[in-house]
Tab-separated table of C-alpha atoms in Angstrom:
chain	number	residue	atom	x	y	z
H	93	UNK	CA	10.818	-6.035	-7.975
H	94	UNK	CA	11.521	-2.449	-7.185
H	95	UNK	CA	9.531	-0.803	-4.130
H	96	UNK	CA	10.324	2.674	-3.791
H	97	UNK	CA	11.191	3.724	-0.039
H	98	UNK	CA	9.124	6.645	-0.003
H	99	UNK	CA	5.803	4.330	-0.409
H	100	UNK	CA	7.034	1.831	2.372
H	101	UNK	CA	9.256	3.664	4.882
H	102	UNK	CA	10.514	2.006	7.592
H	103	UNK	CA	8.813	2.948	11.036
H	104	UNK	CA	10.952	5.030	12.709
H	105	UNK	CA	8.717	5.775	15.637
H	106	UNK	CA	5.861	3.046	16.370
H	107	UNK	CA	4.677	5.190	18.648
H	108	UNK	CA	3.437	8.120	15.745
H	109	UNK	CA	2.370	5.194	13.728
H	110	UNK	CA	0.247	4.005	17.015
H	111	UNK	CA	-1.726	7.818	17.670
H	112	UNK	CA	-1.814	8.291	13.629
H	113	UNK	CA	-3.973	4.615	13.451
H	114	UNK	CA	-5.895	5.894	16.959
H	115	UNK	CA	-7.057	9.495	15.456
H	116	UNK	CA	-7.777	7.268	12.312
H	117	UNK	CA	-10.362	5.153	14.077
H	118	UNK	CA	-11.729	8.372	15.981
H	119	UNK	CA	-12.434	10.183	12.891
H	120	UNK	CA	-14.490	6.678	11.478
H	121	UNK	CA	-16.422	5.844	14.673
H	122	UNK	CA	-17.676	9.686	14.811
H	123	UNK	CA	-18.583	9.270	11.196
H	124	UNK	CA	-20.193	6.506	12.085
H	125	UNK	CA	-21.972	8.240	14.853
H	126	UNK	CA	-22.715	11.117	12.772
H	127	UNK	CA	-24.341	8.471	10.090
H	128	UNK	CA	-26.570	6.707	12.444
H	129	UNK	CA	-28.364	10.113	13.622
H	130	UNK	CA	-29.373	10.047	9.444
H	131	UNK	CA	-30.548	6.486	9.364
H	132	UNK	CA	-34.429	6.293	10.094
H	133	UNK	CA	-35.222	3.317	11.789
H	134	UNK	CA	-39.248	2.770	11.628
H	135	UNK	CA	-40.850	1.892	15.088
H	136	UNK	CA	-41.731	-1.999	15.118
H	137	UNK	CA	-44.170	-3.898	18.078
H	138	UNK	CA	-42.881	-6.696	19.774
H	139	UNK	CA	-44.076	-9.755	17.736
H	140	UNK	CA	-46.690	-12.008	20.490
H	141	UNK	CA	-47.691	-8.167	22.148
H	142	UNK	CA	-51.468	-7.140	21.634
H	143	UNK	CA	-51.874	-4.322	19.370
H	144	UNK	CA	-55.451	-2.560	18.501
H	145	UNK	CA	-58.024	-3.495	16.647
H	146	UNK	CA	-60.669	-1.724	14.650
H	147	UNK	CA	-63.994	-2.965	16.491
H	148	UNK	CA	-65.775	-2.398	13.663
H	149	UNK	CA	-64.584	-5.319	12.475
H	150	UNK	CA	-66.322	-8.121	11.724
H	151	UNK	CA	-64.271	-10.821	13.522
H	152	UNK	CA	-64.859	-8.894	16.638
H	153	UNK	CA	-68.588	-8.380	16.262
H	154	UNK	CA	-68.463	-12.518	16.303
H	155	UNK	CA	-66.321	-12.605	19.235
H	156	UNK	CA	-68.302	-10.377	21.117
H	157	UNK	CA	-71.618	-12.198	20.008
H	158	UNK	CA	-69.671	-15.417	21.850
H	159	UNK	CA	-68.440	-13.548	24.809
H	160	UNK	CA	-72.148	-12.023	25.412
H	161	UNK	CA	-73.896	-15.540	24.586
H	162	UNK	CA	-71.684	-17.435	27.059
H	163	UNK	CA	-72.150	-14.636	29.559
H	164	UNK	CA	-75.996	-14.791	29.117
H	165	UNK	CA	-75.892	-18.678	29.201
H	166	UNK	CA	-73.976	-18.186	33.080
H	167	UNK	CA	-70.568	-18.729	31.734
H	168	UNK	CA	-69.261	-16.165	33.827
H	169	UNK	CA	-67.256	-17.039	36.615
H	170	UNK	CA	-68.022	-13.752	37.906
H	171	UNK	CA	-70.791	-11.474	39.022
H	172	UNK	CA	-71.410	-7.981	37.490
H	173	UNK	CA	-73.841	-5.184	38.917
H	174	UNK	CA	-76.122	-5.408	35.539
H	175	UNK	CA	-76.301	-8.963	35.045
H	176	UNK	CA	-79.918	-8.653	36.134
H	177	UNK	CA	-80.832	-5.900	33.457
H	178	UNK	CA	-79.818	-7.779	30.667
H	179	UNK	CA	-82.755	-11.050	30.610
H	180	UNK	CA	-80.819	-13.071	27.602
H	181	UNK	CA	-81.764	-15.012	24.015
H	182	UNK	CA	-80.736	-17.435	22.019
H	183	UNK	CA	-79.296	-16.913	18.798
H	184	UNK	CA	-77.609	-12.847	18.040
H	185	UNK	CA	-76.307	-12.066	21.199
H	186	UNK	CA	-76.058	-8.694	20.188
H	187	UNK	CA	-79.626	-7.180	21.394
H	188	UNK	CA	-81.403	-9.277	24.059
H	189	UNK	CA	-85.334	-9.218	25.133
H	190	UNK	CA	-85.271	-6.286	26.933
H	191	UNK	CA	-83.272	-4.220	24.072
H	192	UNK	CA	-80.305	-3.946	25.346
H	193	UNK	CA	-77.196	-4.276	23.156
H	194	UNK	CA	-73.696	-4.409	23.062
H	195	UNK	CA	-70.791	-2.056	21.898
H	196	UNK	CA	-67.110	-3.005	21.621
H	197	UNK	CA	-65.539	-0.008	23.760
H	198	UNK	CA	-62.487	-1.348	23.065
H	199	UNK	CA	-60.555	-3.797	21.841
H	200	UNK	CA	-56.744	-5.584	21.185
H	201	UNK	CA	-55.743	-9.140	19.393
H	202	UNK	CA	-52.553	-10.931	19.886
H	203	UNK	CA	-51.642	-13.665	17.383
H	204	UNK	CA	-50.958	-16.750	19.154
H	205	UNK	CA	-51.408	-20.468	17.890
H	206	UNK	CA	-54.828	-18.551	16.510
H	207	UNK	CA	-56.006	-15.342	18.199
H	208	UNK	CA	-56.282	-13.990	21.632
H	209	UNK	CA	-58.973	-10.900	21.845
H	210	UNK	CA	-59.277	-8.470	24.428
H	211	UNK	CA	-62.251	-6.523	24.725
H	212	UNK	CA	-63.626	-4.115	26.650
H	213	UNK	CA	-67.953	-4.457	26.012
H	214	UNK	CA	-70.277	-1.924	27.390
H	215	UNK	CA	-74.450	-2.804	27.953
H	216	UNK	CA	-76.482	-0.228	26.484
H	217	UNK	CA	-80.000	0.508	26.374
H	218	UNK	CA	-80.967	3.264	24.034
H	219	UNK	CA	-78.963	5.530	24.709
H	220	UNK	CA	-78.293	4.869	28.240
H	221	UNK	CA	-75.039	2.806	29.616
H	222	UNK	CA	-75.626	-0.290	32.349
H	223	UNK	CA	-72.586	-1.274	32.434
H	224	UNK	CA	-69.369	-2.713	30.828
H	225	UNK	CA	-66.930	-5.431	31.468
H	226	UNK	CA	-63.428	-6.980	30.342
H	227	UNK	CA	-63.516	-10.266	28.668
H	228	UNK	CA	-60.557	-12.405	26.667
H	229	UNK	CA	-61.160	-14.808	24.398
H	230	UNK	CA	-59.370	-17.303	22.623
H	231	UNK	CA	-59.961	-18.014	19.025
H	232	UNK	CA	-58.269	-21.331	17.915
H	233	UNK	CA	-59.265	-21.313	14.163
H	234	UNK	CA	-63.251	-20.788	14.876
H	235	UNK	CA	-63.342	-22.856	18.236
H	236	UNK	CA	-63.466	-20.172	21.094
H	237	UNK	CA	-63.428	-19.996	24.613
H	238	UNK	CA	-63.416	-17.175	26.968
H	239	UNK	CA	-60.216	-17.511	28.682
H	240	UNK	CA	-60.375	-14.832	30.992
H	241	UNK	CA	-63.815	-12.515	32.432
H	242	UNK	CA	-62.423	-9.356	33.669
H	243	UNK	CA	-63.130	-6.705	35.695
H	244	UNK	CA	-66.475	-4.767	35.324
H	245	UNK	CA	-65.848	-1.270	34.168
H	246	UNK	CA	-67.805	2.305	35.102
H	247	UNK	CA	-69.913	3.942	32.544
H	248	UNK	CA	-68.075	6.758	32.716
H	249	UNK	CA	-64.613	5.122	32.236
H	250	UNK	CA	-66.267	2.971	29.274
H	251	UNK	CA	-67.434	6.245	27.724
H	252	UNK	CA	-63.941	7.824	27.919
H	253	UNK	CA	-62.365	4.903	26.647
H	254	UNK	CA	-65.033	5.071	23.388
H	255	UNK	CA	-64.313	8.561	22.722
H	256	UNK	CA	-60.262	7.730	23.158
H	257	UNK	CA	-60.113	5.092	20.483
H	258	UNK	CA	-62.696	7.504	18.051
């Protein structure tokens, strides 16, 4: 077998053959740089974070209708300034006897072992605000239970939160 010497040479000087292979591998990683500014990576959330939800939906509207019937029954652990205004009813939670219903200001799910909800609800009647509140509830396949009654909110920070998720 014939290999020509000009192909294989013998190193004469390791140390060209050593800053040759370094300016080699200098040139690649800033092509490689160079190729990653291209590449388009899209945003992702963390899997187990909450993320929005459209409360127009109808899932909501029933976990609302839970979170407001439990409230109304005295399943609050806590005490808001409105309580008093709202006189409750059996049955659809969502207008009680003295017409006051319930908006979804806000609201975020987190898949779980079924679904947490977070929602911010505000009281209105007509067109006037009484109040709103934070409420989490935990939806394990259609049995829920209010895992956490927040903090109760300002009309006016309600209202801004409304017009910042429209």
């Amino acid at each position: 077998v014939f290999i020509s010497k000009t192909i294989i040479a013998p190193m004469k000087n390791p140390t060209t053959a050593l800053v040759a292979l370094y300016f080699l591998l200098l040139q690649f990683t800033m092509f490689l740089a160079h190729a990653s500014d291209q590449i388009q990576i899209p945003a992702r959330h963390m899997l187990g974070s909450y993320k929005e939800a459209n409360p127009d939906d109808e899932r909501l509207t029933t976990v609302a209708n839970f979170a407001l019937t439990t409230f109304l029954a005295g399943g609050s652990s806590r005490a808001y300034s409105f309580s008093a205004l709202l006189g409750g009813s059996e049955g659809d939670a969502s207008k009680t006897e003295s017409g006051v219903f319930v908006k979804i200001i806000n609201a975020q799910q987190q898949v779980v072992a079924g679904m947490n909800y977070r929602l911010m609800l505000g009281m209105f009647q007509g067109e006037d605000c009484l109040g709103a509140f934070k409420v989490t509830v935990y939806d394990r396949f259609g049995d829920m239970s209010v895992t956490n009654w927040g903090d109760e909110v300002s009309c006016e920070e309600a209202q801004t939160s409304f017009e910042e998720a429209s």
